[in-house]
Coordinates of C-alpha atoms and ligand atoms in Angstrom, one line a residue:
X210 CA 39.3 -20.1 -29.8
X211 CA 36.2 -20.7 -27.7
X212 CA 32.9 -21.3 -29.5
X213 CA 30.2 -18.9 -28.4
X214 CA 26.8 -20.7 -28.4
X215 CA 24.1 -18.1 -29.1
X216 CA 21.0 -18.8 -26.9
X217 CA 17.8 -19.2 -28.9
X218 CA 16.4 -15.7 -29.4
X219 CA 12.9 -15.5 -30.9
X220 CA 11.9 -12.5 -32.9
X221 CA 8.2 -11.4 -32.5
X222 CA 6.3 -9.6 -35.2
X223 CA 3.4 -7.2 -34.8
X224 CA -0.3 -8.2 -35.2
X225 CA -2.1 -5.9 -37.6
X226 CA -5.3 -6.6 -39.5
X227 CA -5.2 -10.3 -38.7
X228 CA -1.7 -10.7 -40.1
X229 CA 1.8 -10.9 -38.5
X230 CA 4.2 -8.4 -40.0
X231 CA 7.6 -6.7 -39.4
X232 CA 7.8 -3.0 -38.6
X233 CA 7.6 -0.8 -41.7
X234 CA 11.2 0.1 -41.1
X235 CA 12.2 -3.6 -40.8
X236 CA 13.9 -2.8 -37.5
X237 CA 13.8 -4.9 -34.4
X238 CA 15.0 -4.3 -30.8
X239 CA 16.2 -6.5 -27.9
X240 CA 14.0 -7.7 -25.1
X241 CA 16.2 -8.0 -21.9
X242 CA 15.6 -10.3 -19.0
X243 CA 15.9 -8.1 -15.9
X244 CA 17.0 -11.1 -13.8
X245 CA 20.3 -11.5 -15.7
X246 CA 20.4 -8.7 -18.3
X247 CA 20.5 -11.2 -21.2
X248 CA 18.7 -10.6 -24.5
X249 CA 16.2 -13.4 -24.8
X250 CA 13.9 -12.1 -27.5
X251 CA 13.5 -9.4 -30.1
X252 CA 10.4 -7.4 -31.1
X253 CA 9.5 -5.2 -34.0
X254 CA 10.3 -1.6 -33.6
X255 CA 7.0 -0.2 -34.7
X256 CA 6.7 3.5 -35.3
X257 CA 4.3 6.0 -36.9
X258 CA 3.8 4.1 -40.1
X259 CA 2.9 1.0 -38.2
X260 CA 0.5 2.9 -35.9
X261 CA -1.2 4.3 -39.0
X262 CA -1.6 0.9 -40.5
X263 CA -3.0 -0.5 -37.3
X264 CA -5.4 2.4 -36.8
X265 CA -6.6 2.0 -40.4
X266 CA -7.3 -1.7 -39.9
X267 CA -9.2 -1.0 -36.7
X268 CA -11.2 1.7 -38.4
X269 CA -12.1 -0.5 -41.4
X270 CA -13.2 -3.3 -39.1
X271 CA -15.3 -1.0 -37.0
X272 CA -16.9 0.7 -40.0
X273 CA -17.7 -2.7 -41.6
X274 CA -19.5 -3.6 -38.4
X275 CA -19.0 -7.3 -38.3
X276 CA -18.1 -7.2 -34.6
X277 CA -20.1 -4.3 -33.3
X278 CA -23.4 -5.5 -35.0
X279 CA -23.3 -8.8 -33.2
X280 CA -25.7 -9.2 -30.3
X281 CA -24.2 -9.0 -26.8
X282 CA -25.1 -12.6 -26.3
X283 CA -23.1 -13.5 -29.4
X284 CA -20.1 -11.4 -28.4
X285 CA -20.1 -12.9 -25.0
X286 CA -20.2 -16.5 -26.3
X287 CA -17.3 -15.8 -28.6
X288 CA -15.3 -14.3 -25.8
X289 CA -16.1 -17.3 -23.6
X290 CA -14.8 -19.6 -26.4
X291 CA -11.7 -17.5 -26.7
X292 CA -11.1 -17.7 -22.9
X293 CA -11.3 -21.5 -23.1
X294 CA -8.7 -21.5 -25.8
X295 CA -6.5 -19.1 -23.8
X296 CA -6.6 -21.5 -20.9
X297 CA -5.5 -24.3 -23.2
X298 CA -2.5 -22.6 -24.9
X299 CA -1.1 -20.5 -22.1
X300 CA 1.2 -23.1 -20.6
X301 CA 4.4 -21.2 -21.2
X302 CA 3.0 -17.6 -20.6
X303 CA 4.0 -17.4 -16.9
X304 CA 7.6 -18.2 -17.8
X305 CA 7.6 -15.6 -20.6
X306 CA 6.0 -13.0 -18.3
X307 CA 8.7 -13.7 -15.6
X308 CA 11.5 -13.5 -18.2
X309 CA 10.4 -10.2 -19.7
X310 CA 9.1 -8.4 -16.6
X311 CA 11.2 -9.8 -13.8
X312 CA 7.9 -10.8 -12.1
X313 CA 8.5 -13.8 -9.9
X314 CA 7.3 -17.1 -11.3
X315 CA 5.3 -17.6 -8.0
X316 CA 3.3 -14.5 -9.1
X317 CA 3.0 -15.0 -12.8
X318 CA 1.9 -18.6 -12.5
X319 CA -0.6 -17.8 -9.7
X320 CA -1.7 -14.3 -10.4
X321 CA -1.0 -12.9 -13.9
X322 CA -1.9 -15.8 -16.2
X323 CA -4.8 -17.4 -14.5
X324 CA -6.3 -14.1 -13.3
X325 CA -5.6 -12.5 -16.7
X326 CA -7.7 -15.2 -18.4
X327 CA -10.3 -15.0 -15.7
X328 CA -10.7 -11.3 -16.1
X329 CA -11.0 -11.7 -19.9
X330 CA -13.9 -14.1 -19.3
X331 CA -15.4 -11.9 -16.6
X332 CA -15.6 -8.9 -18.9
X333 CA -17.6 -10.9 -21.3
X334 CA -19.9 -12.1 -18.5
X335 CA -20.5 -8.6 -17.0
X336 CA -21.2 -7.3 -20.5
X337 CA -24.5 -9.3 -20.4
X338 CA -25.7 -6.8 -17.8
X339 CA -25.0 -3.6 -19.8
X340 CA -28.3 -1.8 -20.6
X341 CA -27.9 -1.2 -24.3
X342 CA -31.4 0.3 -24.4
X343 CA -32.9 2.3 -21.5
X344 CA -36.4 3.6 -22.0
X345 CA -37.0 7.0 -20.4
X346 CA -40.4 7.3 -18.8
X347 CA -41.0 10.8 -20.2
X348 CA -39.0 13.8 -21.1
X349 CA -40.3 17.3 -20.0
X350 CA -43.8 17.0 -21.5
X351 CA -45.6 13.6 -21.4
X352 CA -47.5 12.2 -24.4
X353 CA -45.3 14.1 -26.9
X354 CA -42.5 11.6 -27.5
X355 CA -41.1 8.3 -26.7
X356 CA -37.5 8.5 -25.5
X357 CA -34.8 6.0 -25.0
X358 CA -31.1 5.9 -24.4
X359 CA -29.1 3.8 -26.8
X360 CA -25.6 2.8 -25.8
X361 CA -23.1 2.2 -28.6
X362 CA -19.5 1.2 -28.9
X363 CA -17.2 4.2 -29.1
X364 CA -15.3 3.1 -32.2
X365 CA -11.5 2.7 -32.5
X366 CA -9.9 2.4 -29.1
X367 CA -6.2 2.6 -28.3
X368 CA -4.8 0.9 -25.2
X369 CA -1.3 2.0 -24.0
X370 CA 0.0 0.0 -21.1
X371 CA 3.1 -0.3 -18.9
X372 CA 5.5 -3.1 -18.0
X373 CA 4.5 -4.0 -14.5
X374 CA 1.6 -6.4 -15.3
X375 CA 2.0 -6.8 -19.1
X376 CA -0.6 -9.6 -19.7
X377 CA -3.1 -8.3 -17.1
X378 CA -2.9 -4.8 -18.5
X379 CA -3.4 -6.1 -22.0
X380 CA -6.5 -7.9 -20.9
X381 CA -7.8 -4.8 -19.0
X382 CA -7.8 -2.9 -22.3
X383 CA -8.7 -5.5 -24.8
X384 CA -11.5 -7.3 -23.0
X385 CA -13.7 -4.3 -22.2
X386 CA -13.1 -2.9 -25.7
X387 CA -14.1 -6.1 -27.4
X388 CA -17.0 -6.8 -25.0
X389 CA -18.5 -3.5 -25.9
X390 CA -18.1 -4.0 -29.6
X391 CA -15.2 -1.7 -30.3
X392 CA -12.0 -2.3 -32.3
X393 CA -8.7 -1.8 -30.6
X394 CA -5.0 -1.2 -31.1
X395 CA -2.9 -2.2 -28.1
X396 CA 0.6 -0.9 -27.6
X397 CA 2.3 -2.8 -24.8
X398 CA 5.4 -1.3 -23.0
X399 CA 8.5 -1.6 -25.2
X400 CA 10.1 -3.6 -22.4
X401 CA 7.4 -6.2 -22.1
X402 CA 5.5 -6.8 -25.4
X403 CA 5.6 -10.6 -25.5
X404 CA 2.6 -11.9 -23.5
X405 CA 0.3 -9.3 -25.2
X406 CA 1.5 -10.8 -28.5
X407 CA 0.9 -14.3 -27.2
X408 CA -2.6 -13.3 -26.3
X409 CA -3.2 -11.8 -29.8
X410 CA -1.8 -15.0 -31.3
X411 CA -4.1 -17.2 -29.2
X412 CA -7.1 -15.1 -30.1
X413 CA -6.1 -15.2 -33.8
X414 CA -5.9 -19.0 -33.6
X415 CA -9.5 -19.3 -32.7
X416 CA -10.5 -17.4 -36.0
X417 CA -13.5 -16.0 -34.0
X418 CA -12.7 -12.3 -34.2
X419 CA -13.1 -10.4 -37.5
X420 CA -9.8 -9.2 -39.0
X421 CA -8.7 -5.8 -37.7
X422 CA -10.8 -5.8 -34.6
X423 CA -7.7 -6.5 -32.5
X424 CA -4.2 -5.2 -33.4
X425 CA -1.0 -5.1 -31.4
X426 CA 1.9 -2.9 -32.3
X427 CA 5.2 -2.8 -30.4
X428 CA 8.0 -0.3 -30.1
X429 CA 8.9 2.9 -28.3
X430 CA 5.9 4.9 -26.8
X431 CA 7.0 8.3 -28.0
X432 CA 6.6 7.2 -31.7
X433 CA 3.7 4.8 -32.3
X434 CA 2.0 5.6 -29.0
X435 CA 2.0 9.4 -29.6
X436 CA 0.9 9.0 -33.2
X437 CA -2.2 7.1 -32.1
X438 CA -3.1 9.5 -29.4
X439 CA -3.1 12.3 -32.0
X440 CA -4.7 10.2 -34.8
X441 CA -8.0 11.7 -36.0
X442 CA -9.4 8.2 -36.7
X443 CA -9.0 7.1 -33.0
X444 CA -12.0 7.7 -30.8
X445 CA -10.7 6.7 -27.4
X446 CA -7.4 6.3 -25.6
X447 CA -7.1 4.2 -22.5
X448 CA -3.7 4.6 -20.8
X449 CA -2.0 3.1 -17.8
X450 CA 1.4 4.3 -16.7
X451 CA 3.1 7.3 -15.1
X452 CA 1.3 10.5 -14.2
X453 CA 3.9 12.4 -16.3
X454 CA 3.1 10.5 -19.5
X455 CA -0.6 10.6 -18.6
X456 CA -0.5 14.5 -18.6
X457 CA 1.3 14.4 -22.0
X458 CA -1.4 12.1 -23.4
X459 CA -4.2 14.4 -22.2
X460 CA -2.5 17.3 -23.9
X461 CA -2.0 15.4 -27.1
X462 CA -5.5 14.1 -27.1
X463 CA -6.9 17.6 -26.7
X464 CA -6.4 18.5 -30.3
X465 CA -9.0 15.9 -31.4
X466 CA -11.0 16.0 -28.2
X467 CA -10.7 12.2 -27.7
X468 CA -12.2 10.3 -24.9
X469 CA -9.3 9.6 -22.5
X470 CA -9.2 7.3 -19.5
X471 CA -6.1 7.3 -17.4
X472 CA -4.8 5.0 -14.7
X473 CA -1.7 6.7 -13.3
X474 CA 0.6 6.7 -10.4
X475 CA 0.0 6.5 -6.7
X476 CA 1.6 6.9 -3.3
X477 CA -1.0 5.1 -1.3
X478 CA -1.2 5.6 2.5
X479 CA -1.3 2.4 4.6
X480 CA -2.7 3.3 8.0
X481 CA -2.2 0.8 10.9
X482 CA -4.5 1.6 13.9
X483 CA -3.6 0.6 17.5
X484 CA -6.5 -1.9 17.5
X485 CA -5.2 -3.8 14.4
X486 CA -4.6 -7.5 14.3
X487 CA -0.8 -7.2 14.2
X488 CA -0.1 -10.6 12.6
X489 CA -2.3 -9.8 9.7
X490 CA -1.3 -6.2 9.5
X491 CA 2.5 -7.0 9.4
X492 CA 2.1 -9.6 6.6
X493 CA -0.4 -7.5 4.8
X494 CA 1.9 -4.4 4.9
X495 CA 4.8 -6.5 3.5
X496 CA 2.5 -7.8 0.8
X497 CA 1.2 -4.3 0.1
X498 CA 4.7 -2.9 -0.1
X499 CA 7.1 -5.4 -1.6
X500 CA 4.8 -7.5 -3.8
X501 CA 6.3 -7.3 -7.3
X502 CA 9.2 -5.2 -5.9
X503 CA 6.8 -2.4 -5.2
X504 CA 6.2 -1.8 -8.9
X505 CA 2.5 -1.6 -8.6
X506 CA 0.5 1.6 -8.9
X507 CA -1.6 0.8 -5.8
X508 CA 1.3 -0.3 -3.6
X509 CA 1.0 1.0 0.0
X510 CA 4.3 2.7 0.0
X511 CA 3.5 5.4 2.7
X512 CA 3.0 3.6 6.0
X513 CA 1.5 5.3 9.0
X514 CA 1.8 3.4 12.3
X515 CA -0.1 4.3 15.5
X516 CA 2.2 5.4 18.3
X517 CA 0.9 2.8 20.8
X518 CA 2.0 -0.1 18.7
X519 CA 4.8 1.5 16.7
X520 CA 7.8 -0.3 18.3
X521 CA 6.3 -3.7 18.2
X522 CA 4.9 -3.3 14.7
X523 CA 8.1 -2.0 13.3
X524 CA 10.3 -4.6 14.9
X525 CA 8.2 -7.4 13.5
X526 CA 7.9 -5.7 10.1
X527 CA 11.6 -5.0 9.7
X528 CA 12.6 -8.4 10.8
X529 CA 10.3 -10.1 8.3
X530 CA 11.2 -7.8 5.5
X531 CA 14.9 -8.6 6.2
X532 CA 14.3 -12.3 5.6
X533 CA 12.7 -11.8 2.1
X534 CA 14.6 -13.7 -0.5
X535 CA 15.8 -11.6 -3.4
X536 CA 16.8 -13.3 -6.6
X537 CA 16.1 -14.5 -10.1
X538 CA 12.4 -14.3 -11.0
X539 CA 12.4 -17.8 -12.5
X540 CA 13.5 -19.4 -9.2
X541 CA 10.5 -20.5 -7.3
X542 CA 12.1 -19.7 -3.9
X543 CA 12.5 -16.0 -4.9
X544 CA 10.1 -13.6 -3.1
X545 CA 11.5 -10.3 -4.5
X546 CA 12.8 -10.3 -8.1
X547 CA 14.6 -7.6 -10.0
X548 CA 13.1 -4.3 -11.0
X549 CA 12.3 -3.9 -14.6
X550 CA 15.3 -2.2 -16.2
X551 CA 18.5 -0.1 -15.7
X552 CA 16.6 3.2 -15.9
X553 CA 14.2 2.2 -13.1
X554 CA 17.0 0.7 -11.1
X555 CA 19.0 4.0 -11.2
X556 CA 15.9 6.0 -10.6
X557 CA 15.0 4.0 -7.4
X558 CA 18.6 4.1 -6.1
X559 CA 18.5 7.9 -6.7
X560 CA 15.3 8.2 -4.7
X561 CA 16.9 6.2 -1.9
X562 CA 19.9 8.6 -1.9
X563 CA 17.6 11.6 -1.8
X564 CA 15.7 10.2 1.2
X565 CA 19.0 9.7 3.0
X566 CA 20.0 13.3 2.2
X567 CA 16.6 14.6 3.3
X568 CA 17.2 13.1 6.8
X569 CA 15.0 10.0 6.7
X570 CA 16.3 7.2 8.9
X571 CA 17.3 4.1 7.0
X572 CA 16.4 0.9 8.9
X573 CA 16.6 -1.7 6.2
X574 CA 18.2 -2.1 2.8
X575 CA 19.1 1.1 1.1
X576 CA 20.9 -0.1 -2.0
X577 CA 21.7 -3.1 -4.3
X578 CA 20.6 -6.4 -2.8
X579 CA 23.5 -8.2 -1.1
X580 CA 24.5 -11.5 -2.6
X581 CA 22.6 -10.7 -5.8
X582 CA 25.8 -10.9 -7.9
X583 CA 26.7 -8.2 -10.4
X584 CA 24.1 -8.9 -13.1
X585 CA 20.4 -8.1 -12.8
X586 CA 18.5 -5.1 -11.4
X587 CA 18.2 -6.2 -7.8
X588 CA 17.3 -3.7 -5.1
X589 CA 17.1 -4.7 -1.4
X590 CA 13.8 -4.2 0.3
X591 CA 14.2 -0.8 1.8
X592 CA 12.5 0.9 4.8
X593 CA 12.9 4.5 6.0
X594 CA 11.4 5.7 9.3
X595 CA 11.1 9.3 10.6
X596 CA 10.1 10.5 7.2
X597 CA 8.6 14.0 6.9
X598 CA 5.3 13.7 5.0
X599 CA 6.3 16.7 2.8
X600 CA 9.7 15.3 1.8
X601 CA 10.3 13.9 -1.6
X602 CA 10.5 10.3 -0.3
X603 CA 6.9 10.7 1.0
X604 CA 5.5 12.5 -2.0
X605 CA 7.1 11.0 -5.1
X606 CA 6.1 7.7 -6.6
X607 CA 9.3 5.6 -6.3
X608 CA 7.9 2.5 -8.0
X609 CA 10.4 0.2 -6.3
X610 CA 10.8 -1.8 -3.0
X611 CA 11.0 1.3 -0.8
X612 CA 8.7 1.9 2.2
X613 CA 8.6 5.2 4.0
X614 CA 7.2 5.2 7.6
X615 CA 5.5 7.9 9.8
X616 CA 4.0 7.8 13.3
X617 CA 0.5 9.0 14.2
X618 CA -1.7 9.5 17.2
X619 CA -4.9 11.3 16.0
X620 CA -7.4 10.0 13.4
X621 CA -8.0 13.4 11.9
X622 CA -4.3 14.2 11.6
X623 CA -3.4 10.9 10.0
X624 CA -6.2 11.3 7.4
X625 CA -5.0 14.8 6.6
X626 CA -1.5 13.6 6.1
X627 CA -2.7 10.6 4.1
X628 CA -4.6 12.9 1.8
X629 CA -1.8 15.4 1.5
X630 CA -0.5 14.2 -1.9
X631 CA -1.2 14.8 -5.6
X632 CA -2.2 11.1 -5.9
X633 CA -5.5 9.4 -5.0
X634 CA -5.3 5.8 -6.3
X635 CA -5.7 3.7 -3.2
X636 CA -5.3 3.4 0.6
X637 CA -5.7 1.0 3.4
X638 CA -6.6 0.7 7.1
X639 CA -5.8 -2.0 9.5
X640 CA -8.2 -2.1 12.5
X641 CA -10.5 -4.5 14.3
X642 CA -13.1 -1.8 14.6
X643 CA -15.0 -2.0 11.3
X644 CA -17.1 1.0 11.9
X645 CA -14.1 3.2 12.6
X646 CA -12.3 1.8 9.6
X647 CA -15.2 2.5 7.3
X648 CA -15.3 6.1 8.6
X649 CA -11.6 6.5 7.8
X650 CA -12.0 4.8 4.4
X651 CA -14.7 7.4 3.5
X652 CA -12.4 10.2 4.5
X653 CA -9.6 9.0 2.2
X654 CA -9.7 10.7 -1.2
X655 CA -8.8 7.6 -3.2
X656 CA -10.5 5.3 -5.7
X657 CA -9.9 2.1 -3.7
X658 CA -9.6 1.5 0.1
X659 CA -8.7 -1.8 1.6
X660 CA -9.7 -2.6 5.2
X661 CA -7.5 -5.3 6.6
X662 CA -6.1 -6.3 3.2
X663 CA -4.2 -5.0 0.2
X664 CA -3.8 -5.4 -3.6
X665 CA -7.0 -7.5 -4.0
X666 CA -8.6 -6.0 -7.1
X667 CA -11.9 -7.6 -8.1
X668 CA -13.0 -7.7 -11.7
X669 CA -16.4 -6.6 -10.6
X670 CA -15.2 -3.6 -8.6
X671 CA -14.3 -0.3 -10.3
X672 CA -10.6 0.6 -10.1
X673 CA -9.1 4.1 -10.8
X674 CA -7.9 7.3 -9.3
X675 CA -9.0 10.5 -7.6
X676 CA -6.8 13.6 -8.2
X677 CA -3.7 13.0 -10.4
X678 CA -4.0 9.2 -10.2
X679 CA -6.3 9.3 -13.2
X680 CA -9.6 9.7 -14.9
X681 CA -12.3 7.1 -15.3
X682 CA -12.5 3.6 -14.0
X683 CA -11.5 0.2 -15.2
X684 CA -13.2 -3.2 -14.3
X685 CA -16.8 -3.8 -13.3
X686 CA -19.7 -2.3 -15.1
X687 CA -18.2 1.2 -14.5
X688 CA -15.2 0.1 -16.6
X689 CA -17.3 -1.4 -19.4
X690 CA -19.4 1.8 -19.6
X691 CA -16.2 3.8 -20.4
X692 CA -16.1 1.9 -23.7
X693 CA -19.5 3.1 -24.7
X694 CA -21.1 6.3 -26.1
X695 CA -24.6 7.3 -24.9
X696 CA -27.2 8.4 -27.5
X697 CA -30.6 9.9 -26.7
X698 CA -33.2 8.9 -29.3
X699 CA -36.5 11.0 -29.4
X700 CA -39.4 9.5 -31.3
X701 CA -42.3 11.9 -31.9
X702 CA -45.7 10.4 -31.1
X703 CA -47.4 12.1 -34.0
X704 CA -48.1 15.4 -32.3
X705 CA -50.2 17.7 -34.7
X706 CA -48.6 20.9 -35.9
X707 CA -50.8 23.2 -33.8
X708 CA -49.5 21.6 -30.6
X709 CA -45.9 22.1 -31.5
X710 CA -45.5 25.3 -29.5
X711 CA -41.7 25.4 -29.8
X712 CA -41.9 25.7 -33.6
X713 CA -43.8 28.9 -33.1
X714 CA -40.7 30.4 -31.4
X715 CA -39.3 30.6 -34.9
X716 CA -42.3 30.4 -37.1
X717 CA -45.2 31.8 -35.1
Ligands
LIG108 P1 5.4 5.5 -19.0 O1 4.2 6.1 -18.4 O2 6.3 6.4 -19.7 O3 5.0 4.4 -20.1 C1 3.7 3.7 -20.1 C2 3.3 3.4 -21.6 O4 3.2 4.7 -22.3 C3 4.3 2.6 -22.4 O5 3.7 1.7 -23.2 C4 5.1 3.7 -23.1 O6 5.7 3.2 -24.3 C5 4.0 4.6 -23.5 N1 4.4 6.0 -23.8 C6 5.5 6.7 -23.3 N2 5.5 7.9 -23.8 C7 4.4 8.0 -24.6 C8 3.9 9.1 -25.4 N3 4.6 10.3 -25.4 N4 2.8 8.9 -26.1 C9 2.2 7.7 -26.0 N5 2.6 6.7 -25.3 C10 3.7 6.9 -24.6 O7 6.0 4.6 -17.9 P2 7.5 3.9 -17.9 O8 8.5 4.8 -18.5 O9 7.3 2.6 -18.4 O10 7.7 3.9 -16.3 C11 8.1 5.1 -15.6 C12 7.3 5.4 -14.4 O11 5.9 5.2 -14.6 C13 7.6 4.5 -13.2 O12 8.7 4.9 -12.5 C14 6.3 4.6 -12.4 O13 6.3 5.7 -11.6 C15 5.2 4.8 -13.4 N6 4.5 3.5 -13.7 C16 3.2 3.5 -13.3 C17 2.4 2.4 -13.6 C18 1.0 2.2 -13.2 O14 0.5 1.1 -13.2 N7 0.3 3.3 -12.9 C19 3.0 1.3 -14.3 C20 4.3 1.4 -14.7 C21 5.0 2.5 -14.4
LIG109 MN1 -1.8 0.1 -12.5

């Protein structure tokens, strides 16, 4: 009889009130590596009871005030010290991120981990610019009162994040919440909780954050996540994920009228003009489309190529896309890894079949990646041309390595088509004529526009959506302000009773 050697499977606990603990139910669930479908870790299956405990801890810590009552300079210094520690202990995070998310090691080691830590530090730095007190010169009548605006932390924040950039998304919720003096409960995607837990562990090791200010619970969204969105002791929900779940979260948050910021789906238009630098535009389009298997909310998955350069551009694009190497995320030669899980794999293949049925012309890919073996969720980079802008392939967020292409001739027409979607997250224009490109950029109804580039988000620049791509902004001062409340304080200047005319409305 053959001996089966069980690979080392680590079980991760949740982080609540500064302690590591199992789910209240004691249950765990498997974390699967999408490159090979093997179970390589387990996490706690947190549910309502765990959410309640985490919210209570966050509430206690906020009400106690140890974190929110520090000065901004103190909070920033502490976050800098934490960031230095993250840099020291994050040696294995890129590998863990690749294993859980199917994100290629080339990306996790160059983008997710170093930029994640940098963004953590950057939020602390930007926080120094927040105007916590803003004097108002006068309100209505001069010499009656002194007036100022006091900014304050919101309270208990909940961050709910997806699986595509697990560490980065955790940082984008935790860092602004902490920088602004809030307490937070983070719920990573059930598929990818490990680097968020590593982050919490590293922060815990510093001993610099009061207990309960940061909590991480894991498990299925519909239980712990929904509970927190409805919880009366939660003041704000910051969500990143699908538009469908975003709508549901807004509905659930309505009962307690919570502050809700949403960063949702997209179907971003990538417009290539006839005067574009084609070398850059071809590579930039590949990067904008197939980076992380297209599982990025701001991916440029709707390509519009000008008629004059269409044939040359498409020849070059398709031939380069054909040579992309699909394989195991941990292999440094891989350019396109697996998609996250079976459900997404089936959903993307379904979208590809619908595009074929709707009459789009398949020019590359169109199914499982050849030579990928039979394990792992590998989809070939796929390109459809002759796509009708009103078809499902052009309107639905596929969230996979699938590009749909249209031709254009007239600026106004291409802008109208680009804007004809429920989404408004991002867009891009390739042109050597900067003035024209800026005009087009202003006409796009999206939160970000790249001119001659893609995907480069800047921690100083606001990121978020128009239309059904979301509410509010992340990153930059705009993002930090979303984690504050605004209070007007009116200080009477000692005005005598006889000059208080408004009192006479009632009493006179
Ligand atoms: P999702 O929106 O369902 O999940 C995102 C997060 O919300 C996860 O942490 C999940 O556990 C949680 N959640 C789910 N239901 C919830 C509920 N009722 N209450 C509270 N929290 C809940 O996304 P998904 O299922 O992981 O992916 C599905 C689709 O989402 C993808 O095909 C893609 O279109 C989109 N997506 C978008 C982004 C983005 O960055 N905008 C990222 C990942 C996925
Ligand atoms: Mn996103």
